[in-house]
PDB file of C-alpha atoms in Angstrom:
ATOM      1  CA  UNK A   1       2.605   8.922  21.625  1.00  0.00           C
ATOM      2  CA  UNK A   2      -0.727   7.206  22.201  1.00  0.00           C
ATOM      3  CA  UNK A   3      -0.096   4.888  19.237  1.00  0.00           C
ATOM      4  CA  UNK A   4       3.318   3.877  20.607  1.00  0.00           C
ATOM      5  CA  UNK A   5       1.906   3.292  24.082  1.00  0.00           C
ATOM      6  CA  UNK A   6      -0.941   1.173  22.730  1.00  0.00           C
ATOM      7  CA  UNK A   7       1.314  -0.926  20.530  1.00  0.00           C
ATOM      8  CA  UNK A   8       3.694  -1.423  23.472  1.00  0.00           C
ATOM      9  CA  UNK A   9       0.907  -2.900  25.602  1.00  0.00           C
ATOM     10  CA  UNK A  10      -0.226  -5.048  22.677  1.00  0.00           C
ATOM     11  CA  UNK A  11       3.312  -6.374  22.154  1.00  0.00           C
ATOM     12  CA  UNK A  12       3.629  -7.363  25.814  1.00  0.00           C
ATOM     13  CA  UNK A  13       0.340  -9.235  25.650  1.00  0.00           C
ATOM     14  CA  UNK A  14       1.348 -10.929  22.393  1.00  0.00           C
ATOM     15  CA  UNK A  15       4.619 -12.162  23.877  1.00  0.00           C
ATOM     16  CA  UNK A  16       2.702 -13.780  26.737  1.00  0.00           C
ATOM     17  CA  UNK A  17       0.404 -15.634  24.356  1.00  0.00           C
ATOM     18  CA  UNK A  18       1.009 -19.067  22.866  1.00  0.00           C
ATOM     19  CA  UNK A  19       0.091 -17.805  19.407  1.00  0.00           C
ATOM     20  CA  UNK A  20       2.978 -18.033  16.945  1.00  0.00           C
ATOM     21  CA  UNK A  21       1.521 -15.370  14.649  1.00  0.00           C
ATOM     22  CA  UNK A  22       0.329 -12.785  17.170  1.00  0.00           C
ATOM     23  CA  UNK A  23       3.723 -11.257  18.103  1.00  0.00           C
ATOM     24  CA  UNK A  24       4.602 -10.744  14.435  1.00  0.00           C
ATOM     25  CA  UNK A  25       1.255  -9.097  13.758  1.00  0.00           C
ATOM     26  CA  UNK A  26       1.820  -6.592  16.553  1.00  0.00           C
ATOM     27  CA  UNK A  27       5.418  -6.032  15.440  1.00  0.00           C
ATOM     28  CA  UNK A  28       4.142  -5.236  11.961  1.00  0.00           C
ATOM     29  CA  UNK A  29       1.736  -2.736  13.516  1.00  0.00           C
ATOM     30  CA  UNK A  30       4.647  -0.977  15.210  1.00  0.00           C
ATOM     31  CA  UNK A  31       6.500  -0.975  11.880  1.00  0.00           C
ATOM     32  CA  UNK A  32       3.508   0.767  10.274  1.00  0.00           C
ATOM     33  CA  UNK A  33       3.564   3.439  12.991  1.00  0.00           C
ATOM     34  CA  UNK A  34       7.263   4.025  12.347  1.00  0.00           C
ATOM     35  CA  UNK A  35       6.560   4.351   8.633  1.00  0.00           C
ATOM     36  CA  UNK A  36       3.899   6.981   9.273  1.00  0.00           C
ATOM     37  CA  UNK A  37       6.409   8.747  11.541  1.00  0.00           C
ATOM     38  CA  UNK A  38       9.014   8.719   8.713  1.00  0.00           C
ATOM     39  CA  UNK A  39      11.330   6.458  10.750  1.00  0.00           C
ATOM     40  CA  UNK A  40      12.038   4.319   7.709  1.00  0.00           C
ATOM     41  CA  UNK A  41      15.067   2.446   9.035  1.00  0.00           C
ATOM     42  CA  UNK A  42      13.242   1.376  12.196  1.00  0.00           C
ATOM     43  CA  UNK A  43      10.173   0.495  10.182  1.00  0.00           C
ATOM     44  CA  UNK A  44      12.115  -1.711   7.785  1.00  0.00           C
ATOM     45  CA  UNK A  45      13.978  -3.529  10.574  1.00  0.00           C
ATOM     46  CA  UNK A  46      10.729  -4.453  12.289  1.00  0.00           C
ATOM     47  CA  UNK A  47       8.977  -5.368   9.053  1.00  0.00           C
ATOM     48  CA  UNK A  48      11.835  -7.688   8.098  1.00  0.00           C
ATOM     49  CA  UNK A  49      11.922  -9.330  11.518  1.00  0.00           C
ATOM     50  CA  UNK A  50       8.151  -9.799  11.605  1.00  0.00           C
ATOM     51  CA  UNK A  51       8.193 -11.540   8.230  1.00  0.00           C
ATOM     52  CA  UNK A  52      11.265 -13.668   9.033  1.00  0.00           C
ATOM     53  CA  UNK A  53       9.797 -14.814  12.359  1.00  0.00           C
ATOM     54  CA  UNK A  54       6.756 -16.350  10.677  1.00  0.00           C
ATOM     55  CA  UNK A  55       8.151 -17.475   7.314  1.00  0.00           C
ATOM     56  CA  UNK A  56       6.411 -20.805   6.695  1.00  0.00           C
ATOM     57  CA  UNK A  57       7.473 -23.928   4.865  1.00  0.00           C
ATOM     58  CA  UNK A  58       5.397 -23.695   1.691  1.00  0.00           C
ATOM     59  CA  UNK A  59       4.850 -27.441   1.448  1.00  0.00           C
ATOM     60  CA  UNK A  60       3.089 -27.622   4.814  1.00  0.00           C
ATOM     61  CA  UNK A  61       1.844 -24.046   5.406  1.00  0.00           C
ATOM     62  CA  UNK A  62      -1.818 -23.419   6.115  1.00  0.00           C
ATOM     63  CA  UNK A  63      -3.778 -20.711   4.236  1.00  0.00           C
ATOM     64  CA  UNK A  64      -3.755 -18.666   7.450  1.00  0.00           C
ATOM     65  CA  UNK A  65       0.040 -18.839   7.712  1.00  0.00           C
ATOM     66  CA  UNK A  66       0.497 -17.945   4.055  1.00  0.00           C
ATOM     67  CA  UNK A  67      -1.922 -15.022   4.345  1.00  0.00           C
ATOM     68  CA  UNK A  68      -0.164 -13.494   7.328  1.00  0.00           C
ATOM     69  CA  UNK A  69       3.305 -14.112   5.903  1.00  0.00           C
ATOM     70  CA  UNK A  70       2.355 -12.724   2.489  1.00  0.00           C
ATOM     71  CA  UNK A  71       0.965  -9.575   4.066  1.00  0.00           C
ATOM     72  CA  UNK A  72       4.115  -9.107   6.126  1.00  0.00           C
ATOM     73  CA  UNK A  73       6.612  -9.670   3.314  1.00  0.00           C
ATOM     74  CA  UNK A  74       4.589  -7.373   1.067  1.00  0.00           C
ATOM     75  CA  UNK A  75       4.678  -4.643   3.700  1.00  0.00           C
ATOM     76  CA  UNK A  76       8.452  -5.081   3.970  1.00  0.00           C
ATOM     77  CA  UNK A  77       8.601  -4.450   0.214  1.00  0.00           C
ATOM     78  CA  UNK A  78       6.552  -1.274   0.662  1.00  0.00           C
ATOM     79  CA  UNK A  79       8.917   0.059   3.316  1.00  0.00           C
ATOM     80  CA  UNK A  80      11.973  -0.871   1.230  1.00  0.00           C
ATOM     81  CA  UNK A  81      10.475   1.016  -1.713  1.00  0.00           C
ATOM     82  CA  UNK A  82      10.120   4.144   0.429  1.00  0.00           C
ATOM     83  CA  UNK A  83      13.847   3.818   1.137  1.00  0.00           C
ATOM     84  CA  UNK A  84      14.563   3.375  -2.585  1.00  0.00           C
ATOM     85  CA  UNK A  85      16.249   0.034  -1.892  1.00  0.00           C
ATOM     86  CA  UNK A  86      15.532  -1.678  -5.203  1.00  0.00           C
ATOM     87  CA  UNK A  87      17.455  -4.862  -4.394  1.00  0.00           C
ATOM     88  CA  UNK A  88      15.418  -5.489  -1.258  1.00  0.00           C
ATOM     89  CA  UNK A  89      12.198  -4.628  -3.078  1.00  0.00           C
ATOM     90  CA  UNK A  90      12.992  -7.145  -5.813  1.00  0.00           C
ATOM     91  CA  UNK A  91      13.669  -9.888  -3.263  1.00  0.00           C
ATOM     92  CA  UNK A  92      10.560  -9.194  -1.189  1.00  0.00           C
ATOM     93  CA  UNK A  93       8.280  -8.896  -4.204  1.00  0.00           C
ATOM     94  CA  UNK A  94       9.554 -12.245  -5.468  1.00  0.00           C
ATOM     95  CA  UNK A  95       8.591 -13.788  -2.134  1.00  0.00           C
ATOM     96  CA  UNK A  96       5.244 -11.977  -2.130  1.00  0.00           C
ATOM     97  CA  UNK A  97       4.388 -13.167  -5.631  1.00  0.00           C
ATOM     98  CA  UNK A  98       5.501 -16.717  -4.820  1.00  0.00           C
ATOM     99  CA  UNK A  99       3.271 -16.735  -1.742  1.00  0.00           C
ATOM    100  CA  UNK A 100       0.304 -15.444  -3.714  1.00  0.00           C
ATOM    101  CA  UNK A 101       0.876 -18.032  -6.437  1.00  0.00           C
ATOM    102  CA  UNK A 102       1.078 -20.815  -3.824  1.00  0.00           C
ATOM    103  CA  UNK A 103      -2.256 -19.686  -2.369  1.00  0.00           C
ATOM    104  CA  UNK A 104      -4.012 -19.457  -5.732  1.00  0.00           C
ATOM    105  CA  UNK A 105      -6.683 -17.050  -4.505  1.00  0.00           C
ATOM    106  CA  UNK A 106      -7.292 -14.371  -1.899  1.00  0.00           C
ATOM    107  CA  UNK A 107      -7.671 -15.495   1.698  1.00  0.00           C
ATOM    108  CA  UNK A 108      -8.644 -13.540   4.790  1.00  0.00           C
ATOM    109  CA  UNK A 109      -7.064 -14.238   8.162  1.00  0.00           C
ATOM    110  CA  UNK A 110      -6.173 -12.274  11.289  1.00  0.00           C
ATOM    111  CA  UNK A 111      -7.742  -9.084   9.980  1.00  0.00           C
ATOM    112  CA  UNK A 112      -5.782  -9.087   6.741  1.00  0.00           C
ATOM    113  CA  UNK A 113      -6.381 -10.181   3.167  1.00  0.00           C
ATOM    114  CA  UNK A 114      -3.715 -11.588   0.891  1.00  0.00           C
ATOM    115  CA  UNK A 115      -3.380 -13.543  -2.322  1.00  0.00           C
ATOM    116  CA  UNK A 116      -2.218 -13.149  -5.921  1.00  0.00           C
ATOM    117  CA  UNK A 117      -4.399 -10.100  -6.636  1.00  0.00           C
ATOM    118  CA  UNK A 118      -3.234  -8.293  -3.510  1.00  0.00           C
ATOM    119  CA  UNK A 119       0.381  -9.055  -4.401  1.00  0.00           C
ATOM    120  CA  UNK A 120       0.163  -7.612  -7.912  1.00  0.00           C
ATOM    121  CA  UNK A 121      -1.923  -4.537  -7.039  1.00  0.00           C
ATOM    122  CA  UNK A 122       0.426  -3.563  -4.238  1.00  0.00           C
ATOM    123  CA  UNK A 123       3.361  -4.090  -6.588  1.00  0.00           C
ATOM    124  CA  UNK A 124       1.890  -1.229  -8.637  1.00  0.00           C
ATOM    125  CA  UNK A 125       2.175   1.187  -5.724  1.00  0.00           C
ATOM    126  CA  UNK A 126       5.705  -0.020  -5.038  1.00  0.00           C
ATOM    127  CA  UNK A 127       6.717   0.600  -8.662  1.00  0.00           C
ATOM    128  CA  UNK A 128       5.228   4.103  -8.461  1.00  0.00           C
ATOM    129  CA  UNK A 129       7.214   4.826  -5.285  1.00  0.00           C
ATOM    130  CA  UNK A 130      10.401   3.716  -7.043  1.00  0.00           C
ATOM    131  CA  UNK A 131       9.693   5.940 -10.041  1.00  0.00           C
ATOM    132  CA  UNK A 132       9.265   2.892 -12.314  1.00  0.00           C
ATOM    133  CA  UNK A 133       6.366   4.362 -14.264  1.00  0.00           C
ATOM    134  CA  UNK A 134       6.604   2.000 -17.241  1.00  0.00           C
ATOM    135  CA  UNK A 135       6.627  -1.046 -14.998  1.00  0.00           C
ATOM    136  CA  UNK A 136       3.648   0.260 -13.051  1.00  0.00           C
ATOM    137  CA  UNK A 137       1.650   0.825 -16.246  1.00  0.00           C
ATOM    138  CA  UNK A 138       2.552  -2.664 -17.520  1.00  0.00           C
ATOM    139  CA  UNK A 139       1.292  -4.205 -14.273  1.00  0.00           C
ATOM    140  CA  UNK A 140      -1.896  -2.120 -14.432  1.00  0.00           C
ATOM    141  CA  UNK A 141      -2.537  -3.247 -18.008  1.00  0.00           C
ATOM    142  CA  UNK A 142      -2.586  -6.897 -16.891  1.00  0.00           C
ATOM    143  CA  UNK A 143      -5.009  -6.348 -13.976  1.00  0.00           C
ATOM    144  CA  UNK A 144      -8.640  -6.784 -14.982  1.00  0.00           C
ATOM    145  CA  UNK A 145     -11.457  -4.867 -13.335  1.00  0.00           C
ATOM    146  CA  UNK A 146     -13.144  -8.197 -12.585  1.00  0.00           C
ATOM    147  CA  UNK A 147     -10.169  -9.456 -10.572  1.00  0.00           C
ATOM    148  CA  UNK A 148     -10.321  -6.409  -8.284  1.00  0.00           C
ATOM    149  CA  UNK A 149     -13.685  -7.522  -6.947  1.00  0.00           C
ATOM    150  CA  UNK A 150     -12.008  -9.829  -4.404  1.00  0.00           C
ATOM    151  CA  UNK A 151     -10.242  -6.920  -2.694  1.00  0.00           C
ATOM    152  CA  UNK A 152     -11.550  -4.766   0.123  1.00  0.00           C
ATOM    153  CA  UNK A 153     -12.975  -1.355  -0.760  1.00  0.00           C
ATOM    154  CA  UNK A 154      -9.925   0.329   0.774  1.00  0.00           C
ATOM    155  CA  UNK A 155      -7.547  -1.839  -1.257  1.00  0.00           C
ATOM    156  CA  UNK A 156      -9.440  -1.119  -4.474  1.00  0.00           C
ATOM    157  CA  UNK A 157      -9.383   2.595  -3.713  1.00  0.00           C
ATOM    158  CA  UNK A 158      -5.670   2.552  -2.988  1.00  0.00           C
ATOM    159  CA  UNK A 159      -4.993   0.702  -6.231  1.00  0.00           C
ATOM    160  CA  UNK A 160      -6.981   3.362  -8.099  1.00  0.00           C
ATOM    161  CA  UNK A 161      -4.864   6.085  -6.479  1.00  0.00           C
ATOM    162  CA  UNK A 162      -1.659   4.303  -7.456  1.00  0.00           C
ATOM    163  CA  UNK A 163      -2.993   3.879 -10.987  1.00  0.00           C
ATOM    164  CA  UNK A 164      -3.849   7.578 -11.195  1.00  0.00           C
ATOM    165  CA  UNK A 165      -0.393   8.478  -9.897  1.00  0.00           C
ATOM    166  CA  UNK A 166       1.312   6.274 -12.502  1.00  0.00           C
ATOM    167  CA  UNK A 167      -0.789   7.862 -15.239  1.00  0.00           C
ATOM    168  CA  UNK A 168       0.118  11.349 -13.984  1.00  0.00           C
ATOM    169  CA  UNK A 169       3.808  10.416 -13.927  1.00  0.00           C
ATOM    170  CA  UNK A 170       3.428   9.300 -17.554  1.00  0.00           C
ATOM    171  CA  UNK A 171       1.794  12.676 -18.362  1.00  0.00           C
ATOM    172  CA  UNK A 172      -1.488  10.909 -19.168  1.00  0.00           C
ATOM    173  CA  UNK A 173      -3.255  13.694 -17.336  1.00  0.00           C
ATOM    174  CA  UNK A 174      -6.789  13.154 -18.640  1.00  0.00           C
ATOM    175  CA  UNK A 175      -6.642   9.437 -17.844  1.00  0.00           C
ATOM    176  CA  UNK A 176      -5.191  10.186 -14.420  1.00  0.00           C
ATOM    177  CA  UNK A 177      -7.941  12.625 -13.520  1.00  0.00           C
ATOM    178  CA  UNK A 178     -10.609  10.230 -14.783  1.00  0.00           C
ATOM    179  CA  UNK A 179      -9.208   7.405 -12.627  1.00  0.00           C
ATOM    180  CA  UNK A 180      -8.910   9.696  -9.629  1.00  0.00           C
ATOM    181  CA  UNK A 181     -12.385  11.150  -9.982  1.00  0.00           C
ATOM    182  CA  UNK A 182     -13.986   7.719 -10.204  1.00  0.00           C
ATOM    183  CA  UNK A 183     -12.146   6.617  -7.062  1.00  0.00           C
ATOM    184  CA  UNK A 184     -13.129   9.732  -5.136  1.00  0.00           C
ATOM    185  CA  UNK A 185     -16.789   9.377  -6.069  1.00  0.00           C
ATOM    186  CA  UNK A 186     -16.852   5.687  -5.114  1.00  0.00           C
ATOM    187  CA  UNK A 187     -15.167   6.155  -1.730  1.00  0.00           C
ATOM    188  CA  UNK A 188     -15.488   9.809  -0.635  1.00  0.00           C
ATOM    189  CA  UNK A 189     -15.075   9.115   3.088  1.00  0.00           C
ATOM    190  CA  UNK A 190     -11.925   7.068   2.584  1.00  0.00           C
ATOM    191  CA  UNK A 191     -10.496   9.624   0.165  1.00  0.00           C
ATOM    192  CA  UNK A 192     -10.849  12.513   2.633  1.00  0.00           C
ATOM    193  CA  UNK A 193      -8.198  10.911   4.837  1.00  0.00           C
ATOM    194  CA  UNK A 194      -5.647  10.331   2.052  1.00  0.00           C
ATOM    195  CA  UNK A 195      -2.792  12.598   0.992  1.00  0.00           C
ATOM    196  CA  UNK A 196      -2.154  11.035  -2.414  1.00  0.00           C
ATOM    197  CA  UNK A 197      -5.139  12.648  -4.227  1.00  0.00           C
ATOM    198  CA  UNK A 198      -3.693  16.076  -3.461  1.00  0.00           C
ATOM    199  CA  UNK A 199      -0.270  14.971  -4.698  1.00  0.00           C
ATOM    200  CA  UNK A 200      -1.812  13.834  -7.980  1.00  0.00           C
ATOM    201  CA  UNK A 201      -3.711  17.107  -8.449  1.00  0.00           C
ATOM    202  CA  UNK A 202      -0.527  19.093  -7.852  1.00  0.00           C
ATOM    203  CA  UNK A 203       1.353  16.951 -10.389  1.00  0.00           C
ATOM    204  CA  UNK A 204      -1.306  17.514 -13.037  1.00  0.00           C
ATOM    205  CA  UNK A 205      -0.719  21.239 -12.485  1.00  0.00           C
ATOM    206  CA  UNK A 206      -2.700  24.263 -13.524  1.00  0.00           C
ATOM    207  CA  UNK A 207      -4.658  22.703 -16.373  1.00  0.00           C
ATOM    208  CA  UNK A 208      -8.013  24.458 -16.362  1.00  0.00           C
ATOM    209  CA  UNK A 209     -10.211  21.507 -17.222  1.00  0.00           C
ATOM    210  CA  UNK A 210     -13.654  20.843 -15.849  1.00  0.00           C
ATOM    211  CA  UNK A 211     -12.511  17.458 -14.546  1.00  0.00           C
ATOM    212  CA  UNK A 212      -9.558  18.982 -12.675  1.00  0.00           C
ATOM    213  CA  UNK A 213     -11.891  21.482 -11.031  1.00  0.00           C
ATOM    214  CA  UNK A 214     -14.310  18.697 -10.047  1.00  0.00           C
ATOM    215  CA  UNK A 215     -11.533  16.532  -8.611  1.00  0.00           C
ATOM    216  CA  UNK A 216     -10.056  19.488  -6.712  1.00  0.00           C
ATOM    217  CA  UNK A 217     -13.460  20.237  -5.209  1.00  0.00           C
ATOM    218  CA  UNK A 218     -13.876  16.609  -4.132  1.00  0.00           C
ATOM    219  CA  UNK A 219     -10.656  16.667  -2.113  1.00  0.00           C
ATOM    220  CA  UNK A 220     -10.957  20.290  -1.005  1.00  0.00           C
ATOM    221  CA  UNK A 221      -7.863  21.703  -2.687  1.00  0.00           C
ATOM    222  CA  UNK A 222      -7.133  24.267  -5.372  1.00  0.00           C
ATOM    223  CA  UNK A 223      -4.826  23.019  -8.125  1.00  0.00           C
ATOM    224  CA  UNK A 224      -1.483  24.751  -8.484  1.00  0.00           C
ATOM    225  CA  UNK A 225      -1.476  26.121  -4.940  1.00  0.00           C
ATOM    226  CA  UNK A 226      -0.093  25.043  -1.585  1.00  0.00           C
ATOM    227  CA  UNK A 227      -2.977  23.145  -0.034  1.00  0.00           C
ATOM    228  CA  UNK A 228      -1.254  21.367   2.816  1.00  0.00           C
ATOM    229  CA  UNK A 229       0.137  18.591   0.628  1.00  0.00           C
ATOM    230  CA  UNK A 230       3.549  20.118   0.023  1.00  0.00           C
ATOM    231  CA  UNK A 231       5.415  17.564   2.147  1.00  0.00           C
ATOM    232  CA  UNK A 232       3.612  14.552   0.678  1.00  0.00           C
ATOM    233  CA  UNK A 233       4.855  12.742  -2.413  1.00  0.00           C
ATOM    234  CA  UNK A 234       4.106   9.471  -4.167  1.00  0.00           C
ATOM    235  CA  UNK A 235       6.844   7.971  -2.004  1.00  0.00           C
ATOM    236  CA  UNK A 236       5.607   9.260   1.343  1.00  0.00           C
ATOM    237  CA  UNK A 237       1.822   9.365   0.959  1.00  0.00           C
ATOM    238  CA  UNK A 238       0.259   6.196   2.389  1.00  0.00           C
TER     239      UNK A 238
END
């Protein structure tokens, strides 16, 4: 309730401003809250409206406008993937990739980062959510470790989780646990607040490997048991 109240006040203030981007940014924040609350239809409607309201003309758009728009259209693709709407995902990803290509490199504006690397790494998570394991692995194969350096620590960690999930879906269990362990060690504080590591451990199953035990200890779960992650899946874990 506090999140909804706060975003309501922020929306009112944004509407009173003369900033063309601010209302959409707040609207996207409300969409994120709806997504966390599993109100997918409401989340998608707001995400679509936020992106449409600020869609720029590519020939004259500033880097700031492209950054904010790219972030919004990419988020709309994320929500659509949670709803398993592949047609919408395809359309939004095309726009996301086109925006990233127009920018040429990552740019930070209004508290968000977007560019070609962000577009492709988030496409991995979207493919995982849609169950498109082969596509996710193909995308991962084309992403170099060097290119990830432009992302924020949280974005790099999330990409690692999505990579580990894709590897687990492909039954590449050793590779999945290696990817997951590296991510957990690099960002232990961030990882403690994520549900996806537990989902990955449960998918790997009861394999009694030393790495599985180490990873389970890092996230505070016991593999093969109900550890509070039962309701989370690759599609619902953020």
